[in-house]
Short mmCIF file of C-alpha atoms and ligand atoms in Angstrom, two decimals:
data_model
loop_
_atom_site.label_atom_id
_atom_site.label_comp_id
_atom_site.label_asym_id
_atom_site.label_seq_id
_atom_site.Cartn_x
_atom_site.Cartn_y
_atom_site.Cartn_z
CA MET A 1 -44.41 44.52 75.30
CA ARG A 2 -40.78 44.56 74.35
CA ILE A 3 -38.37 41.85 73.19
CA LEU A 4 -35.10 40.76 74.75
CA CYS A 5 -33.01 39.01 72.19
CA GLY A 6 -30.55 36.35 73.45
CA SER A 7 -27.58 35.36 71.28
CA SER A 8 -28.99 32.23 69.71
CA ASN A 9 -31.55 33.54 67.11
CA PRO A 10 -30.79 37.04 66.00
CA SER A 11 -32.75 36.96 62.68
CA LEU A 12 -35.84 35.34 64.20
CA CYS A 13 -35.76 37.90 67.01
CA THR A 14 -35.58 40.82 64.62
CA SER A 15 -38.34 39.35 62.51
CA LEU A 16 -40.58 38.82 65.54
CA SER A 17 -40.03 42.40 66.58
CA LYS A 18 -41.31 43.59 63.25
CA GLU A 19 -44.22 41.22 63.10
CA LEU A 20 -45.29 42.08 66.68
CA ASP A 21 -44.43 45.73 66.38
CA ALA A 22 -42.54 45.45 69.63
CA GLY A 23 -39.23 47.21 70.38
CA ILE A 24 -35.99 45.34 71.11
CA LEU A 25 -34.58 46.02 74.58
CA ASN A 26 -31.05 47.26 74.94
CA ALA A 27 -28.98 44.83 76.89
CA ASP A 28 -25.36 44.11 77.39
CA ILE A 29 -24.73 40.38 76.90
CA ARG A 30 -21.19 39.20 76.63
CA ARG A 31 -18.61 36.94 78.16
CA PHE A 32 -15.80 37.68 80.56
CA PRO A 33 -12.33 36.60 79.55
CA ASP A 34 -12.71 33.45 81.73
CA GLY A 35 -15.74 32.47 79.64
CA GLU A 36 -18.35 33.41 82.22
CA LEU A 37 -21.52 35.00 80.90
CA TYR A 38 -22.38 38.61 81.78
CA ALA A 39 -25.82 40.08 81.21
CA ARG A 40 -27.29 43.46 82.07
CA LEU A 41 -30.52 45.23 81.03
CA LEU A 42 -29.86 48.79 79.95
CA GLU A 43 -33.48 49.93 80.11
CA ASP A 44 -36.21 50.00 82.81
CA ILE A 45 -38.79 47.22 82.30
CA THR A 46 -40.76 47.70 85.51
CA GLY A 47 -44.34 46.46 85.03
CA GLU A 48 -43.82 45.53 81.37
CA THR A 49 -44.39 42.29 79.49
CA VAL A 50 -41.05 41.09 78.11
CA LEU A 51 -40.62 38.43 75.46
CA ILE A 52 -37.26 36.60 75.58
CA VAL A 53 -36.17 34.83 72.44
CA GLN A 54 -33.50 32.35 73.10
CA SER A 55 -32.92 28.59 72.34
CA THR A 56 -31.52 26.33 74.98
CA TYR A 57 -28.95 24.54 72.79
CA PRO A 58 -26.00 24.22 73.01
CA ASP A 59 -25.35 24.45 76.78
CA ASP A 60 -24.01 27.96 76.59
CA ASN A 61 -27.37 29.07 75.18
CA ALA A 62 -29.25 27.17 77.77
CA LEU A 63 -27.36 28.98 80.58
CA GLU A 64 -27.95 32.28 78.86
CA MET A 65 -31.73 31.63 78.79
CA LEU A 66 -31.68 30.86 82.51
CA MET A 67 -29.77 34.07 83.22
CA LEU A 68 -31.88 36.27 80.93
CA SER A 69 -35.15 35.02 82.25
CA SER A 70 -34.05 35.38 85.87
CA MET A 71 -32.62 38.83 85.26
CA THR A 72 -35.81 39.93 83.54
CA ARG A 73 -37.99 38.75 86.44
CA ASP A 74 -35.67 40.30 89.03
CA ASN A 75 -35.72 43.69 87.21
CA GLY A 76 -39.54 43.98 87.72
CA ALA A 77 -41.13 42.72 84.50
CA SER A 78 -44.78 41.91 85.19
CA ARG A 79 -44.81 39.05 82.69
CA VAL A 80 -41.88 37.13 81.11
CA ILE A 81 -42.75 35.14 78.03
CA GLY A 82 -40.04 32.72 76.91
CA VAL A 83 -39.87 31.98 73.20
CA ILE A 84 -37.59 28.91 72.93
CA PRO A 85 -37.15 28.26 69.27
CA TYR A 86 -35.18 24.99 69.83
CA PHE A 87 -35.64 23.44 73.21
CA GLY A 88 -32.32 21.65 73.86
CA TYR A 89 -32.59 18.30 75.71
CA ALA A 90 -36.04 17.79 74.15
CA ARG A 91 -35.10 14.29 73.08
CA GLN A 92 -34.40 13.24 76.64
CA ASP A 93 -38.14 13.41 77.21
CA ARG A 94 -38.44 10.57 79.79
CA VAL A 95 -36.37 8.22 81.90
CA PHE A 96 -35.36 5.57 79.43
CA LYS A 97 -33.15 3.60 81.81
CA GLU A 98 -33.56 3.41 85.57
CA GLY A 99 -31.42 5.91 87.45
CA GLU A 100 -30.79 8.38 84.59
CA SER A 101 -31.63 12.04 84.62
CA PHE A 102 -34.84 13.31 83.06
CA ALA A 103 -33.03 16.15 81.32
CA ALA A 104 -36.03 17.77 79.55
CA ARG A 105 -37.85 17.98 82.87
CA THR A 106 -34.79 19.48 84.57
CA MET A 107 -34.45 22.17 81.93
CA ALA A 108 -38.20 22.98 81.86
CA ARG A 109 -38.46 23.06 85.64
CA HIS A 110 -35.63 25.51 86.06
CA LEU A 111 -36.81 27.75 83.33
CA SER A 112 -40.35 27.92 84.71
CA LEU A 113 -38.97 29.44 87.92
CA SER A 114 -38.82 32.79 86.01
CA LEU A 115 -41.05 32.37 82.97
CA SER A 116 -44.73 33.27 83.15
CA ASP A 117 -45.40 31.70 79.72
CA VAL A 118 -43.48 29.56 77.31
CA ILE A 119 -43.65 29.15 73.52
CA CYS A 120 -41.73 26.27 71.96
CA VAL A 121 -41.53 25.31 68.30
CA ASN A 122 -42.16 21.71 67.27
CA LEU A 123 -41.10 20.22 70.59
CA HIS A 124 -39.95 16.67 70.08
CA LYS A 125 -42.73 15.46 72.38
CA GLN A 126 -45.84 17.57 73.06
CA ALA A 127 -46.01 16.24 76.67
CA THR A 128 -42.72 17.99 77.49
CA LEU A 129 -44.70 21.23 77.57
CA GLU A 130 -46.32 20.12 80.85
CA GLU A 131 -42.86 19.97 82.50
CA PHE A 132 -42.88 23.81 82.54
CA GLY A 133 -44.92 23.37 85.68
CA THR A 134 -45.64 26.81 86.96
CA ALA A 135 -45.69 28.63 83.69
CA VAL A 136 -49.25 29.75 82.97
CA GLY A 137 -49.40 29.88 79.15
CA LYS A 138 -47.80 26.98 77.38
CA ARG A 139 -47.75 26.64 73.62
CA ASN A 140 -46.03 24.27 71.18
CA VAL A 141 -46.35 25.85 67.77
CA SER A 142 -45.57 24.12 64.42
CA VAL A 143 -43.67 25.47 61.49
CA MET A 144 -44.57 22.54 59.26
CA SER A 145 -47.04 24.63 57.22
CA GLU A 146 -44.30 27.09 56.47
CA LEU A 147 -42.07 24.19 55.46
CA GLY A 148 -44.67 22.85 53.09
CA GLY A 149 -45.41 26.30 51.63
CA MET A 150 -41.70 26.72 50.87
CA MET A 151 -41.76 23.42 48.85
CA LYS A 152 -45.05 24.12 47.13
CA GLY A 153 -45.10 23.17 43.42
CA ARG A 154 -41.84 21.21 43.70
CA LEU A 155 -43.04 17.91 45.12
CA ASP A 156 -45.05 14.75 44.28
CA LEU A 157 -44.89 13.23 47.83
CA VAL A 158 -43.97 14.20 51.34
CA LEU A 159 -42.62 11.42 53.66
CA SER A 160 -41.80 11.18 57.34
CA PRO A 161 -39.07 8.81 58.43
CA ASP A 162 -41.44 6.73 60.54
CA LYS A 163 -45.10 6.42 61.47
CA GLY A 164 -44.64 8.45 64.68
CA ALA A 165 -43.82 11.51 62.70
CA ILE A 166 -46.65 11.17 60.10
CA THR A 167 -48.42 14.31 61.51
CA TYR A 168 -45.38 16.36 60.42
CA ALA A 169 -45.69 14.89 56.88
CA ALA A 170 -49.49 15.52 56.87
CA GLU A 171 -49.09 19.17 57.95
CA ALA A 172 -46.30 19.86 55.39
CA ALA A 173 -48.14 18.11 52.58
CA ARG A 174 -51.25 20.24 53.08
CA THR A 175 -49.45 23.43 52.15
CA ALA A 176 -47.06 21.74 49.72
CA GLY A 177 -50.19 20.59 47.86
CA CYS A 178 -49.33 16.86 47.50
CA PRO A 179 -49.93 13.52 49.21
CA PHE A 180 -47.97 12.15 52.17
CA ASP A 181 -46.83 8.79 53.55
CA HIS A 182 -44.25 7.42 55.93
CA LEU A 183 -41.12 5.26 55.87
CA GLU A 184 -40.30 2.50 58.42
CA LYS A 185 -37.31 3.62 60.47
CA THR A 186 -35.75 1.69 63.37
CA ARG A 187 -33.21 3.36 65.62
CA ILE A 188 -30.38 1.04 66.73
CA ASP A 189 -28.36 3.62 68.66
CA GLY A 190 -27.57 7.34 68.79
CA SER A 191 -26.01 7.36 65.32
CA THR A 192 -27.36 4.21 63.66
CA VAL A 193 -30.73 3.74 62.09
CA THR A 194 -32.14 1.32 59.56
CA MET A 195 -35.03 1.63 57.10
CA ALA A 196 -37.18 -1.38 56.60
CA ARG A 197 -38.29 -2.06 52.99
CA LYS A 198 -41.62 -0.38 52.32
CA GLU A 199 -43.21 -0.33 48.86
CA LEU A 200 -43.76 3.22 47.87
CA ASP A 201 -44.86 4.61 44.57
CA VAL A 202 -41.88 7.01 44.12
CA ASP A 203 -40.54 5.95 40.70
CA GLY A 204 -39.61 9.05 38.72
CA LYS A 205 -41.15 11.28 41.45
CA ASP A 206 -39.73 14.28 43.42
CA VAL A 207 -40.04 13.56 47.16
CA CYS A 208 -39.30 15.31 50.37
CA ILE A 209 -38.45 13.71 53.71
CA VAL A 210 -39.59 15.87 56.68
CA ASP A 211 -38.54 15.54 60.29
CA ASP A 212 -38.48 17.74 63.43
CA ILE A 213 -34.70 17.36 63.98
CA ILE A 214 -31.74 16.39 61.80
CA ALA A 215 -28.75 15.66 64.09
CA THR A 216 -26.15 13.22 62.69
CA GLY A 217 -28.15 12.95 59.49
CA SER A 218 -28.36 9.12 59.65
CA THR A 219 -32.07 9.07 59.57
CA ILE A 220 -32.23 11.20 56.39
CA ALA A 221 -29.32 9.33 54.77
CA ARG A 222 -30.98 5.96 55.14
CA ALA A 223 -34.35 7.28 54.04
CA SER A 224 -32.77 8.94 50.98
CA GLU A 225 -31.05 5.58 50.02
CA ALA A 226 -34.36 3.72 50.37
CA LEU A 227 -36.13 6.25 48.12
CA ARG A 228 -33.37 6.31 45.48
CA GLU A 229 -33.45 2.45 45.34
CA GLN A 230 -37.13 2.69 44.53
CA GLY A 231 -36.49 5.13 41.63
CA ALA A 232 -37.17 8.56 43.21
CA ARG A 233 -36.05 11.31 40.81
CA LYS A 234 -35.28 14.10 43.29
CA VAL A 235 -34.92 13.66 47.02
CA PHE A 236 -35.14 16.68 49.31
CA ALA A 237 -34.96 16.84 53.11
CA CYS A 238 -36.51 19.46 55.32
CA CYS A 239 -36.46 19.78 59.08
CA VAL A 240 -37.44 22.25 61.70
CA HIS A 241 -34.33 22.16 63.80
CA GLY A 242 -31.06 21.71 61.85
CA LEU A 243 -28.63 20.53 64.52
CA PHE A 244 -26.25 18.94 61.98
CA THR A 245 -23.79 17.38 64.38
CA GLY A 246 -20.46 15.84 63.35
CA GLY A 247 -20.46 16.99 59.72
CA GLY A 248 -24.07 15.87 59.12
CA ARG A 249 -24.90 18.78 56.79
CA GLU A 250 -21.99 18.26 54.45
CA ARG A 251 -22.70 14.56 54.23
CA LEU A 252 -26.33 15.13 53.40
CA GLU A 253 -25.74 17.89 50.92
CA HIS A 254 -23.77 15.42 48.80
CA ILE A 255 -26.62 12.96 48.52
CA LEU A 256 -29.67 15.16 48.44
CA ASP A 257 -31.17 17.54 45.87
CA GLY A 258 -31.92 20.02 48.56
CA LEU A 259 -31.59 20.38 52.35
CA PHE A 260 -33.59 23.02 54.22
CA SER A 261 -34.23 23.93 57.83
CA SER A 262 -36.08 26.72 59.75
CA ASP A 263 -34.56 29.56 61.67
CA THR A 264 -35.10 27.89 65.09
CA ILE A 265 -31.31 27.03 64.75
CA GLU A 266 -29.90 29.62 62.29
CA ASN A 267 -27.53 27.96 59.86
CA GLN A 268 -26.60 27.71 56.14
CA THR A 269 -29.65 25.61 55.31
CA THR A 270 -32.19 27.95 56.90
CA ALA A 271 -34.83 28.62 54.32
CA PHE A 272 -38.07 29.27 56.19
CA SER A 273 -39.08 31.01 59.40
CA ALA A 274 -41.00 30.24 62.65
CA THR A 275 -41.87 33.96 62.89
CA ALA A 276 -45.60 33.60 61.89
CA PRO A 277 -46.60 30.74 64.17
CA VAL A 278 -44.70 32.15 67.11
CA ALA A 279 -46.18 35.62 66.55
CA ARG A 280 -49.69 34.10 66.46
CA ALA A 281 -49.02 32.34 69.79
CA VAL A 282 -47.72 35.56 71.38
CA LYS A 283 -50.86 37.38 70.23
CA GLU A 284 -53.05 34.63 71.60
CA LEU A 285 -51.34 34.68 74.96
CA THR A 286 -51.31 38.39 75.33
CA GLY A 287 -54.74 39.00 73.94
CA GLY A 288 -53.34 40.98 71.03
CA ALA A 289 -54.69 38.69 68.33
C1 LIG B 301 -35.99 11.32 66.35
O1 LIG B 301 -36.94 10.83 66.96
C2 LIG B 301 -36.07 12.64 65.61
O2 LIG B 301 -37.36 12.95 65.21
C3 LIG B 301 -35.10 12.63 64.48
O3 LIG B 301 -35.53 11.71 63.52
C4 LIG B 301 -33.74 12.35 64.92
O4 LIG B 301 -33.33 13.17 65.96
C5 LIG B 301 -32.72 12.48 63.82
O5 LIG B 301 -31.44 12.14 64.26
P1 LIG B 301 -30.31 11.79 63.25
O6 LIG B 301 -30.19 12.93 62.22
O7 LIG B 301 -29.08 11.68 64.15
O8 LIG B 301 -30.64 10.52 62.60
#
């Protein structure tokens, strides 16, 4: 098995290559002056299992994943395993209003034309995995244990923004070695959220809010306000996928005692890695466990 690294996650790709003891394929991936993507494999992969590591956000990366997976298949790989650290469009996981596109399905459906197997990390909805129709092996791995391990010894409580995300808090709290609970978030629109009052015993405590995604940062900002009002001493926030749209990171760094994310989207807050759970899933799928 060898690894084809797309442009989105260079460090995660290198680290997976070491963990799996799999070489990185030489490829020429660049853009023409008009912006169009160019990709070429510089090695023979006939009959090989190839692991492609590439997120599908933003759109340039999504297109690159489509091109790399199709190119790998067309060049004779026997098995093409797609590792999608951050699956873009994951939050459009159903038809919310009549007539709109089901974007997560569209993306998954097109990717499964070339992928034999797919490994995602903390997909926003587990059910999205089923949209990769023809892919044989489908895994949604979680990096919440790694998140909790990174915060071990620094926390009194782990909180999710709402009840729906409580399993994230539970998983992170297990390795962080502290209890967990949830807040009461209501989303008004894409950038507005409210936090209903919920009595929590956080007075003088160090707490961490965990979520799968931080985008605008509104969720974390409201959660942090609610916790400070109730006397929390330190408020940290950790997420898997740090999208940080529209200056979200800078805003949050001002109001938090620490802001951390994983390497599914490599950025300045990246502090823990999806390498171990992804490598475990690859071994499971390929029988190399
Ligand atoms: C929503 O269901 C997700 O789990 C996150 O809570 C959400 O995407 C965060 O968005 P924002 O940072 O814009 O509040």
